[in-house]
Amino acid sequence: MAWIVLVLAGILEVAWAYSMKLSDGFSRPLPTVLTLVLMTASFGLLSFSMRTLPLGTAYTIWTGIGAVGAFIVGIAVLGEQLTPLRVIAAVLIVSGLVLMKLSSSS
């Protein structure tokens, strides 16, 4: 259950990062409020998952999902540049996440 909650927290991290981009430096009220709600939910779920998962594992997985997810949203939704070096970086992040999961006892 903790792993499912952690993945959901990571997905919410991607969502709040995207809504923060849409907030235009917190100058647009609706995306700003959405960012704060999504942040709170993401942190809450991360905290819940840390009840049973090790800190290093949970935090690394959460930030990794956020980083790779934001990378994908940036390319797919915002038209950011897709380069071979950026893809390699994302693959390395995902590889680290897999290794972190495999090394976790929970």
C-alpha positions as a Python dict, from the first residue, in 0.01 Angstrom:
ca = {
    (1, 'M'): (0, 0, 0),
    (2, 'A'): (283, 242, 85),
    (3, 'W'): (427, 202, -264),
    (4, 'I'): (95, 285, -430),
    (5, 'V'): (58, 592, -209),
    (6, 'L'): (416, 695, -290),
    (7, 'V'): (357, 666, -666),
    (8, 'L'): (41, 874, -631),
    (9, 'A'): (238, 1134, -433),
    (10, 'G'): (492, 1144, -716),
    (11, 'I'): (220, 1191, -976),
    (12, 'L'): (77, 1477, -771),
    (13, 'E'): (426, 1627, -762),
    (14, 'V'): (426, 1635, -1142),
    (15, 'A'): (79, 1793, -1135),
    (16, 'W'): (180, 2067, -893),
    (17, 'A'): (497, 2142, -1087),
    (18, 'Y'): (287, 2185, -1401),
    (19, 'S'): (28, 2399, -1225),
    (20, 'M'): (311, 2609, -1081),
    (21, 'K'): (433, 2672, -1435),
    (22, 'L'): (79, 2774, -1530),
    (23, 'S'): (61, 3009, -1230),
    (24, 'D'): (314, 3238, -1401),
    (25, 'G'): (511, 3308, -1086),
    (26, 'F'): (203, 3283, -865),
    (27, 'S'): (44, 3576, -1048),
    (28, 'R'): (-260, 3377, -1168),
    (29, 'P'): (-498, 3290, -882),
    (30, 'L'): (-653, 2961, -1000),
    (31, 'P'): (-328, 2783, -1092),
    (32, 'T'): (-171, 2922, -774),
    (33, 'V'): (-444, 2774, -554),
    (34, 'L'): (-429, 2448, -749),
    (35, 'T'): (-52, 2435, -696),
    (36, 'L'): (-90, 2477, -321),
    (37, 'V'): (-364, 2212, -298),
    (38, 'L'): (-164, 1963, -506),
    (39, 'M'): (153, 2033, -307),
    (40, 'T'): (-26, 1972, 20),
    (41, 'A'): (-175, 1646, -107),
    (42, 'S'): (158, 1531, -250),
    (43, 'F'): (345, 1605, 74),
    (44, 'G'): (72, 1440, 277),
    (45, 'L'): (88, 1121, 74),
    (46, 'L'): (468, 1122, 85),
    (47, 'S'): (451, 1156, 462),
    (48, 'F'): (203, 869, 484),
    (49, 'S'): (426, 642, 274),
    (50, 'M'): (722, 722, 499),
    (51, 'R'): (543, 551, 787),
    (52, 'T'): (664, 222, 645),
    (53, 'L'): (918, 306, 373),
    (54, 'P'): (1272, 422, 450),
    (55, 'L'): (1328, 798, 419),
    (56, 'G'): (1599, 768, 153),
    (57, 'T'): (1395, 533, -60),
    (58, 'A'): (1066, 721, -35),
    (59, 'Y'): (1214, 1064, -97),
    (60, 'T'): (1430, 944, -387),
    (61, 'I'): (1139, 771, -558),
    (62, 'W'): (911, 1073, -502),
    (63, 'T'): (1158, 1322, -645),
    (64, 'G'): (1248, 1087, -929),
    (65, 'I'): (887, 1046, -1036),
    (66, 'G'): (853, 1424, -1016),
    (67, 'A'): (1167, 1487, -1221),
    (68, 'V'): (1094, 1238, -1496),
    (69, 'G'): (724, 1325, -1499),
    (70, 'A'): (798, 1697, -1529),
    (71, 'F'): (1043, 1617, -1808),
    (72, 'I'): (772, 1426, -1996),
    (73, 'V'): (506, 1694, -1936),
    (74, 'G'): (753, 1960, -2049),
    (75, 'I'): (807, 1782, -2378),
    (76, 'A'): (453, 1655, -2440),
    (77, 'V'): (254, 1955, -2320),
    (78, 'L'): (484, 2255, -2316),
    (79, 'G'): (684, 2181, -2630),
    (80, 'E'): (1022, 2169, -2457),
    (81, 'Q'): (1316, 2033, -2652),
    (82, 'L'): (1376, 1658, -2667),
    (83, 'T'): (1745, 1583, -2710),
    (84, 'P'): (1937, 1257, -2685),
    (85, 'L'): (2129, 1384, -2383),
    (86, 'R'): (1807, 1474, -2197),
    (87, 'V'): (1666, 1128, -2277),
    (88, 'I'): (1982, 964, -2142),
    (89, 'A'): (1952, 1172, -1826),
    (90, 'A'): (1589, 1061, -1779),
    (91, 'V'): (1685, 697, -1838),
    (92, 'L'): (1957, 727, -1574),
    (93, 'I'): (1706, 871, -1327),
    (94, 'V'): (1462, 586, -1394),
    (95, 'S'): (1748, 336, -1358),
    (96, 'G'): (1830, 485, -1020),
    (97, 'L'): (1467, 459, -914),
    (98, 'V'): (1455, 91, -1011),
    (99, 'L'): (1776, 24, -820),
    (100, 'M'): (1641, 210, -517),
    (101, 'K'): (1323, 0, -524),
    (102, 'L'): (1520, -322, -561),
    (103, 'S'): (1743, -230, -269),
    (104, 'S'): (1450, -151, -39),
    (105, 'S'): (1338, -413, 208),
    (106, 'S'): (982, -277, 224),
}
